[in-house]
PDB file of C-alpha atoms in Angstrom:
ATOM      1  CA  MET Y  10       0.000   0.000   0.000  1.00 35.00           C
ATOM      2  CA  LEU Y  11       2.675   2.500   1.026  1.00 38.00           C
ATOM      3  CA  PHE Y  12       4.552   1.779  -2.183  1.00 37.00           C
ATOM      4  CA  LEU Y  13       1.719   3.291  -4.201  1.00 42.00           C
ATOM      5  CA  THR Y  14       1.083   6.431  -2.158  1.00 45.00           C
ATOM      6  CA  SER Y  15       2.442   9.665  -3.567  1.00 53.00           C
ATOM      7  CA  CYS Y  16       2.712  13.310  -2.663  1.00 63.00           C
ATOM      8  CA  PHE Y  17       0.291  15.168  -4.910  1.00 77.00           C
ATOM      9  CA  ASP Y  18      -0.833  18.656  -3.958  1.00 89.00           C
ATOM     10  CA  ILE Y  19      -3.072  21.156  -5.723  1.00 92.00           C
ATOM     11  CA  ILE Y  20      -3.056  24.879  -5.007  1.00 95.00           C
ATOM     12  CA  GLU Y  21      -5.939  26.952  -6.331  1.00 96.00           C
ATOM     13  CA  GLU Y  22      -5.651  30.745  -6.115  1.00 97.00           C
ATOM     14  CA  VAL Y  23      -8.323  33.333  -6.864  1.00 97.00           C
ATOM     15  CA  TYR Y  24      -7.278  36.973  -7.181  1.00 98.00           C
ATOM     16  CA  LEU Y  25     -10.291  39.294  -7.181  1.00 97.00           C
ATOM     17  CA  ASN Y  26     -10.105  43.014  -7.966  1.00 96.00           C
ATOM     18  CA  LYS Y  27     -12.629  45.696  -6.998  1.00 94.00           C
ATOM     19  CA  ASP Y  28     -14.092  45.785 -10.517  1.00 94.00           C
ATOM     20  CA  GLY Y  29     -14.734  42.021 -10.529  1.00 94.00           C
ATOM     21  CA  SER Y  30     -11.796  41.128 -12.743  1.00 96.00           C
ATOM     22  CA  GLY Y  31      -8.940  38.977 -11.562  1.00 96.00           C
ATOM     23  CA  LYS Y  32      -6.821  35.868 -12.058  1.00 96.00           C
ATOM     24  CA  TYR Y  33      -7.428  32.176 -11.468  1.00 96.00           C
ATOM     25  CA  ILE Y  34      -4.258  30.152 -10.936  1.00 96.00           C
ATOM     26  CA  THR Y  35      -3.868  26.432 -10.392  1.00 94.00           C
ATOM     27  CA  THR Y  36      -0.594  24.783  -9.446  1.00 95.00           C
ATOM     28  CA  ILE Y  37      -0.315  21.004  -9.421  1.00 92.00           C
ATOM     29  CA  ASP Y  38       2.754  19.882  -7.504  1.00 91.00           C
ATOM     30  CA  ALA Y  39       3.397  16.256  -8.359  1.00 85.00           C
ATOM     31  CA  SER Y  40       7.084  16.322  -7.411  1.00 85.00           C
ATOM     32  CA  GLY Y  41       6.562  13.354  -5.102  1.00 79.00           C
ATOM     33  CA  LEU Y  42       6.089  11.138  -8.160  1.00 76.00           C
ATOM     34  CA  PHE Y  43       9.850  11.054  -8.674  1.00 76.00           C
ATOM     35  CA  SER Y  44      10.363   9.360  -5.302  1.00 73.00           C
ATOM     36  CA  ASN Y  45       7.875   6.619  -6.212  1.00 68.00           C
ATOM     37  CA  PRO Y  46       9.414   3.978  -8.554  1.00 67.00           C
ATOM     38  CA  PHE Y  47       6.008   2.895  -9.888  1.00 65.00           C
ATOM     39  CA  MET Y  48       4.866   6.432 -10.762  1.00 66.00           C
ATOM     40  CA  LYS Y  49       8.317   7.458 -12.021  1.00 66.00           C
ATOM     41  CA  SER Y  50       8.088   4.600 -14.501  1.00 71.00           C
ATOM     42  CA  ALA Y  51       4.646   5.858 -15.584  1.00 67.00           C
ATOM     43  CA  LEU Y  52       6.109   9.344 -16.152  1.00 66.00           C
ATOM     44  CA  GLU Y  53       8.890   7.908 -18.292  1.00 68.00           C
ATOM     45  CA  GLU Y  54       6.359   5.963 -20.363  1.00 71.00           C
ATOM     46  CA  ALA Y  55       4.251   9.103 -20.888  1.00 65.00           C
ATOM     47  CA  ALA Y  56       7.335  11.080 -21.936  1.00 63.00           C
ATOM     48  CA  LYS Y  57       8.348   8.275 -24.316  1.00 65.00           C
ATOM     49  CA  GLU Y  58       4.905   8.271 -25.960  1.00 65.00           C
ATOM     50  CA  GLU Y  59       5.205  12.007 -26.630  1.00 61.00           C
ATOM     51  CA  GLY Y  60       8.813  12.117 -27.798  1.00 57.00           C
ATOM     52  CA  GLY Y  61       9.615   8.693 -29.172  1.00 56.00           C
ATOM     53  CA  GLU Y  62      12.296   6.462 -27.696  1.00 55.00           C
ATOM     54  CA  GLU Y  63      14.293   9.320 -26.148  1.00 57.00           C
ATOM     55  CA  VAL Y  64      12.985  10.158 -22.675  1.00 58.00           C
ATOM     56  CA  ASP Y  65      13.482  13.782 -21.580  1.00 67.00           C
ATOM     57  CA  MET Y  66      12.869  14.124 -17.853  1.00 76.00           C
ATOM     58  CA  GLU Y  67      14.312  17.654 -17.776  1.00 84.00           C
ATOM     59  CA  ARG Y  68      11.949  20.181 -19.327  1.00 84.00           C
ATOM     60  CA  ASP Y  69      10.463  23.622 -18.845  1.00 91.00           C
ATOM     61  CA  SER Y  70       7.852  24.162 -21.508  1.00 91.00           C
ATOM     62  CA  MET Y  71       4.718  26.147 -22.330  1.00 93.00           C
ATOM     63  CA  ILE Y  72       1.785  24.360 -23.950  1.00 91.00           C
ATOM     64  CA  TYR Y  73      -0.826  26.573 -25.603  1.00 93.00           C
ATOM     65  CA  TYR Y  74      -4.446  25.471 -25.789  1.00 92.00           C
ATOM     66  CA  LYS Y  75      -4.619  26.800 -29.358  1.00 93.00           C
ATOM     67  CA  ASP Y  76      -2.189  24.041 -30.371  1.00 93.00           C
ATOM     68  CA  MET Y  77      -4.440  21.240 -29.100  1.00 90.00           C
ATOM     69  CA  PRO Y  78      -6.619  19.316 -31.607  1.00 87.00           C
ATOM     70  CA  GLY Y  79      -9.932  20.375 -30.046  1.00 90.00           C
ATOM     71  CA  PHE Y  80      -9.191  24.085 -30.556  1.00 93.00           C
ATOM     72  CA  ALA Y  81     -10.049  23.918 -34.266  1.00 93.00           C
ATOM     73  CA  ASP Y  82     -13.604  22.798 -33.444  1.00 93.00           C
ATOM     74  CA  LEU Y  83     -14.367  25.901 -31.361  1.00 94.00           C
ATOM     75  CA  SER Y  84     -16.284  28.897 -32.654  1.00 95.00           C
ATOM     76  CA  THR Y  85     -14.294  32.046 -33.472  1.00 96.00           C
ATOM     77  CA  ALA Y  86     -15.584  33.729 -30.306  1.00 96.00           C
ATOM     78  CA  GLU Y  87     -14.551  30.734 -28.196  1.00 96.00           C
ATOM     79  CA  GLN Y  88     -11.121  30.629 -29.808  1.00 96.00           C
ATOM     80  CA  ASP Y  89     -10.581  34.302 -28.987  1.00 96.00           C
ATOM     81  CA  LYS Y  90     -11.284  33.559 -25.313  1.00 95.00           C
ATOM     82  CA  VAL Y  91      -8.579  30.917 -24.932  1.00 95.00           C
ATOM     83  CA  LYS Y  92      -6.061  31.419 -27.760  1.00 94.00           C
ATOM     84  CA  ASP Y  93      -3.511  33.102 -25.468  1.00 94.00           C
ATOM     85  CA  LEU Y  94      -3.930  30.707 -22.540  1.00 94.00           C
ATOM     86  CA  ASN Y  95      -1.298  28.120 -21.769  1.00 93.00           C
ATOM     87  CA  MET Y  96      -0.035  25.705 -19.167  1.00 93.00           C
ATOM     88  CA  ARG Y  97       3.571  25.627 -17.987  1.00 95.00           C
ATOM     89  CA  ILE Y  98       5.157  22.274 -17.223  1.00 91.00           C
ATOM     90  CA  THR Y  99       8.352  22.217 -15.187  1.00 93.00           C
ATOM     91  CA  MET Y 100       9.829  18.758 -14.817  1.00 88.00           C
ATOM     92  CA  SER Y 101      13.287  17.961 -13.470  1.00 89.00           C
ATOM     93  CA  GLU Y 102      14.283  14.503 -12.343  1.00 84.00           C
ATOM     94  CA  SER Y 103      17.609  15.844 -11.027  1.00 86.00           C
ATOM     95  CA  LYS Y 104      15.801  18.363  -8.788  1.00 88.00           C
ATOM     96  CA  GLY Y 105      12.890  16.048  -7.993  1.00 85.00           C
ATOM     97  CA  GLU Y 106      10.448  18.623  -9.371  1.00 89.00           C
ATOM     98  CA  PHE Y 107       7.262  18.216 -11.391  1.00 89.00           C
ATOM     99  CA  ILE Y 108       4.938  21.231 -11.415  1.00 93.00           C
ATOM    100  CA  ILE Y 109       2.093  22.189 -13.756  1.00 93.00           C
ATOM    101  CA  THR Y 110       0.858  25.789 -13.619  1.00 95.00           C
ATOM    102  CA  ASN Y 111      -2.133  27.463 -15.285  1.00 94.00           C
ATOM    103  CA  LYS Y 112      -2.849  31.202 -15.077  1.00 94.00           C
ATOM    104  CA  ILE Y 113      -6.190  32.450 -16.367  1.00 95.00           C
ATOM    105  CA  PRO Y 114      -7.013  36.177 -16.316  1.00 96.00           C
ATOM    106  CA  PHE Y 115     -10.718  37.045 -16.348  1.00 96.00           C
ATOM    107  CA  LYS Y 116     -12.820  40.187 -16.717  1.00 96.00           C
ATOM    108  CA  SER Y 117     -15.574  38.757 -14.518  1.00 95.00           C
ATOM    109  CA  LEU Y 118     -16.326  35.541 -12.638  1.00 94.00           C
ATOM    110  CA  ALA Y 119     -18.972  34.786 -15.273  1.00 93.00           C
ATOM    111  CA  GLU Y 120     -16.251  34.891 -17.917  1.00 95.00           C
ATOM    112  CA  LEU Y 121     -14.126  32.536 -15.807  1.00 94.00           C
ATOM    113  CA  GLN Y 122     -16.895  29.925 -15.903  1.00 91.00           C
ATOM    114  CA  GLU Y 123     -17.300  30.470 -19.641  1.00 94.00           C
ATOM    115  CA  ILE Y 124     -13.578  29.843 -20.159  1.00 94.00           C
ATOM    116  CA  SER Y 125     -13.843  26.636 -18.151  1.00 90.00           C
ATOM    117  CA  SER Y 126     -16.623  25.304 -20.374  1.00 89.00           C
ATOM    118  CA  ILE Y 127     -14.534  26.100 -23.468  1.00 92.00           C
ATOM    119  CA  LEU Y 128     -11.530  24.238 -22.063  1.00 90.00           C
ATOM    120  CA  ASP Y 129     -13.854  21.300 -21.367  1.00 86.00           C
ATOM    121  CA  LYS Y 130     -14.617  21.175 -25.093  1.00 86.00           C
ATOM    122  CA  ILE Y 131     -10.920  21.105 -25.914  1.00 87.00           C
ATOM    123  CA  GLN Y 132     -10.305  18.381 -23.355  1.00 77.00           C
ATOM    124  CA  SER Y 133     -13.054  16.214 -24.844  1.00 70.00           C
ATOM    125  CA  GLU Y 134     -11.009  16.096 -28.056  1.00 61.00           C
ATOM    126  CA  ASP Y 135      -7.574  15.856 -26.464  1.00 54.00           C
ATOM    127  CA  SER Y 136      -6.371  14.323 -23.219  1.00 50.00           C
ATOM    128  CA  GLY Y 137      -3.776  17.032 -22.778  1.00 43.00           C
ATOM    129  CA  ASP Y 138      -0.101  16.672 -22.025  1.00 45.00           C
ATOM    130  CA  GLY Y 139       0.613  13.157 -20.827  1.00 45.00           C
ATOM    131  CA  PHE Y 140      -1.794  11.859 -18.188  1.00 43.00           C
ATOM    132  CA  MET Y 141      -2.536  15.211 -16.500  1.00 48.00           C
ATOM    133  CA  GLY Y 142      -5.357  16.397 -18.744  1.00 50.00           C
ATOM    134  CA  SER Y 143      -5.766  19.853 -20.277  1.00 52.00           C
ATOM    135  CA  ASN Y 144      -8.394  21.566 -18.136  1.00 59.00           C
ATOM    136  CA  PRO Y 145      -6.963  23.348 -15.060  1.00 65.00           C
ATOM    137  CA  PHE Y 146     -10.399  23.328 -13.440  1.00 61.00           C
ATOM    138  CA  GLY Y 147     -10.352  19.558 -13.125  1.00 60.00           C
ATOM    139  CA  ALA Y 148     -13.521  17.483 -13.019  1.00 56.00           C
ATOM    140  CA  SER Y 149     -15.744  20.240 -11.625  1.00 63.00           C
ATOM    141  CA  THR Y 150     -15.760  23.930 -12.466  1.00 73.00           C
ATOM    142  CA  PRO Y 151     -15.652  26.289  -9.478  1.00 84.00           C
ATOM    143  CA  ARG Y 152     -18.839  28.367  -9.425  1.00 89.00           C
ATOM    144  CA  PHE Y 153     -18.867  31.855  -7.949  1.00 93.00           C
ATOM    145  CA  GLN Y 154     -21.267  34.703  -7.331  1.00 91.00           C
ATOM    146  CA  THR Y 155     -20.540  38.182  -6.081  1.00 91.00           C
ATOM    147  CA  GLY Y 156     -22.566  40.448  -3.840  1.00 88.00           C
ATOM    148  CA  LYS Y 157     -21.766  43.845  -2.381  1.00 91.00           C
ATOM    149  CA  ARG Y 158     -18.208  43.298  -1.146  1.00 94.00           C
ATOM    150  CA  GLU Y 159     -18.896  39.575  -0.937  1.00 96.00           C
ATOM    151  CA  LEU Y 160     -17.511  36.574  -2.790  1.00 97.00           C
ATOM    152  CA  ILE Y 161     -19.716  33.478  -2.740  1.00 96.00           C
ATOM    153  CA  ARG Y 162     -18.535  30.043  -3.777  1.00 96.00           C
ATOM    154  CA  LEU Y 163     -21.400  27.765  -4.729  1.00 94.00           C
ATOM    155  CA  PRO Y 164     -21.387  23.978  -4.243  1.00 91.00           C
ATOM    156  CA  ASP Y 165     -19.727  22.108  -7.099  1.00 81.00           C
ATOM    157  CA  ALA Y 166     -22.079  20.976  -9.829  1.00 73.00           C
ATOM    158  CA  PRO Y 167     -22.467  17.194 -10.239  1.00 66.00           C
ATOM    159  CA  SER Y 168     -19.784  15.791 -12.517  1.00 61.00           C
ATOM    160  CA  ASP Y 169     -20.734  14.248 -15.868  1.00 59.00           C
ATOM    161  CA  ASP Y 170     -17.690  11.972 -15.745  1.00 56.00           C
ATOM    162  CA  GLU Y 171     -18.321   8.231 -15.803  1.00 57.00           C
ATOM    163  CA  GLU Y 172     -17.960   6.509 -12.449  1.00 64.00           C
ATOM    164  CA  LEU Y 173     -14.747   4.544 -12.021  1.00 62.00           C
ATOM    165  CA  ASP Y 174     -14.887   0.823 -11.364  1.00 69.00           C
ATOM    166  CA  ASP Y 175     -13.992  -0.394  -7.864  1.00 71.00           C
ATOM    167  CA  GLU Y 176     -10.448  -1.464  -8.752  1.00 74.00           C
ATOM    168  CA  THR Y 177      -9.615   1.854 -10.426  1.00 73.00           C
ATOM    169  CA  MET Y 178     -11.159   3.792  -7.547  1.00 72.00           C
ATOM    170  CA  ASP Y 179      -9.116   1.824  -5.003  1.00 76.00           C
ATOM    171  CA  MET Y 180      -5.943   2.617  -6.944  1.00 74.00           C
ATOM    172  CA  ALA Y 181      -6.898   6.296  -7.086  1.00 73.00           C
ATOM    173  CA  ARG Y 182      -7.506   6.363  -3.342  1.00 76.00           C
ATOM    174  CA  MET Y 183      -4.093   4.859  -2.634  1.00 76.00           C
ATOM    175  CA  PHE Y 184      -2.446   7.332  -4.980  1.00 74.00           C
ATOM    176  CA  LEU Y 185      -4.257  10.324  -3.441  1.00 77.00           C
ATOM    177  CA  SER Y 186      -4.121   9.195   0.187  1.00 78.00           C
ATOM    178  CA  GLU Y 187      -1.784  12.033   1.193  1.00 82.00           C
ATOM    179  CA  ALA Y 188      -2.878  14.595  -1.388  1.00 87.00           C
ATOM    180  CA  LYS Y 189      -3.949  18.057  -0.268  1.00 91.00           C
ATOM    181  CA  MET Y 190      -6.102  20.735  -1.859  1.00 92.00           C
ATOM    182  CA  THR Y 191      -5.321  24.312  -0.853  1.00 96.00           C
ATOM    183  CA  THR Y 192      -7.462  27.252  -1.963  1.00 97.00           C
ATOM    184  CA  ILE Y 193      -6.234  30.809  -1.436  1.00 98.00           C
ATOM    185  CA  TYR Y 194      -8.463  33.839  -1.982  1.00 98.00           C
ATOM    186  CA  HIS Y 195      -6.909  37.276  -2.463  1.00 98.00           C
ATOM    187  CA  LEU Y 196      -9.639  39.865  -1.864  1.00 98.00           C
ATOM    188  CA  PRO Y 197      -9.641  43.615  -2.692  1.00 97.00           C
ATOM    189  CA  GLY Y 198     -10.415  44.527   0.946  1.00 97.00           C
ATOM    190  CA  LYS Y 199      -9.771  43.224   4.451  1.00 98.00           C
ATOM    191  CA  VAL Y 200     -11.877  40.162   5.238  1.00 98.00           C
ATOM    192  CA  LYS Y 201     -14.680  40.721   7.781  1.00 97.00           C
ATOM    193  CA  LYS Y 202     -16.273  37.292   7.838  1.00 97.00           C
ATOM    194  CA  CYS Y 203     -15.813  33.890   6.214  1.00 98.00           C
ATOM    195  CA  ASP Y 204     -18.012  30.831   6.756  1.00 97.00           C
ATOM    196  CA  ILE Y 205     -16.101  28.368   4.548  1.00 97.00           C
ATOM    197  CA  PRO Y 206     -15.012  25.354   6.649  1.00 96.00           C
ATOM    198  CA  ASN Y 207     -11.341  25.218   7.716  1.00 96.00           C
ATOM    199  CA  ALA Y 208     -10.698  28.791   6.560  1.00 98.00           C
ATOM    200  CA  VAL Y 209      -7.793  30.792   7.969  1.00 98.00           C
ATOM    201  CA  VAL Y 210      -8.186  34.559   7.553  1.00 98.00           C
ATOM    202  CA  ASP Y 211      -5.169  36.862   7.330  1.00 98.00           C
ATOM    203  CA  GLY Y 212      -5.987  40.420   6.329  1.00 97.00           C
ATOM    204  CA  LYS Y 213      -7.157  40.379   2.709  1.00 98.00           C
ATOM    205  CA  MET Y 214      -6.336  36.704   2.270  1.00 98.00           C
ATOM    206  CA  VAL Y 215      -8.249  33.512   3.076  1.00 99.00           C
ATOM    207  CA  THR Y 216      -6.565  30.087   2.987  1.00 98.00           C
ATOM    208  CA  ILE Y 217      -8.415  26.761   3.097  1.00 98.00           C
ATOM    209  CA  GLU Y 218      -6.607  23.417   3.186  1.00 97.00           C
ATOM    210  CA  ASN Y 219      -8.288  20.016   2.993  1.00 95.00           C
ATOM    211  CA  ALA Y 220      -7.396  16.434   2.203  1.00 92.00           C
ATOM    212  CA  LEU Y 221      -8.279  15.830  -1.436  1.00 88.00           C
ATOM    213  CA  LEU Y 222     -10.028  12.553  -0.599  1.00 88.00           C
ATOM    214  CA  ASP Y 223     -12.250  14.329   1.946  1.00 90.00           C
ATOM    215  CA  MET Y 224     -13.343  16.705  -0.804  1.00 87.00           C
ATOM    216  CA  MET Y 225     -13.940  13.875  -3.259  1.00 84.00           C
ATOM    217  CA  ASP Y 226     -16.041  12.047  -0.658  1.00 85.00           C
ATOM    218  CA  GLU Y 227     -17.917  15.283   0.141  1.00 87.00           C
ATOM    219  CA  LYS Y 228     -16.878  15.084   3.803  1.00 92.00           C
ATOM    220  CA  VAL Y 229     -15.987  18.761   3.577  1.00 93.00           C
ATOM    221  CA  THR Y 230     -17.297  21.518   1.328  1.00 92.00           C
ATOM    222  CA  SER Y 231     -15.488  24.350  -0.405  1.00 93.00           C
ATOM    223  CA  ALA Y 232     -18.723  26.340  -0.621  1.00 95.00           C
ATOM    224  CA  GLY Y 233     -19.418  29.422   1.463  1.00 97.00           C
ATOM    225  CA  SER Y 234     -19.102  33.191   1.477  1.00 98.00           C
ATOM    226  CA  ILE Y 235     -16.383  35.722   2.191  1.00 98.00           C
ATOM    227  CA  LYS Y 236     -17.356  39.257   3.167  1.00 98.00           C
ATOM    228  CA  TYR Y 237     -14.733  41.960   2.997  1.00 97.00           C
ATOM    229  CA  LYS Y 238     -14.314  45.661   3.671  1.00 96.00           C
ATOM    230  CA  ARG Y 239     -13.939  48.416   1.104  1.00 90.00           C
ATOM    231  CA  ARG Y 240     -10.167  48.348   1.532  1.00 88.00           C
TER     232      ARG Y 240
END
């Protein structure tokens, strides 16, 4: 059992400006895969499939969504929304580092959800780089609303993904047994009140950390509201 466990952490950051614009950043830190012989072998196989027989475990590259097969099937308006977006993959076996970063600027939270649905369309045509997938939002898109100096995160919508069989689910649970999900909100004013479970408030910032399995099993929710001051 211990042989299959791996360090796998996800950091989700939401930067919100006064006018409703902002940035959505996801960082997947899978560096622990290099210390696991089983998963290291899987990484090498994925790299070999992409680049032929030569395996390059030292890379720092940018992958643009416009270069993925599914991009051509989007409407012109949809293409304009995501043509400049990319994911950065930093992988170094010598440093024991494997990090995937996505940065998505948005004019409004409604636009952020629109971008997510577009990336879902791309992902349906292409599995992304290696086994990580191409949509930074993962299986469920974060849903937000805003009130007067208030950011509200709604419960995740039910996923349309097919349920995994018992054997695959057991493997996933072993792999994610130590994984953490951290969400950090950067608000335009000092936080007055936050009712999201496990939240730690520090000035204009709110940090929530949970075990990824607890979130998958719905033992803890990421939904709730954050109220903040004018500045």
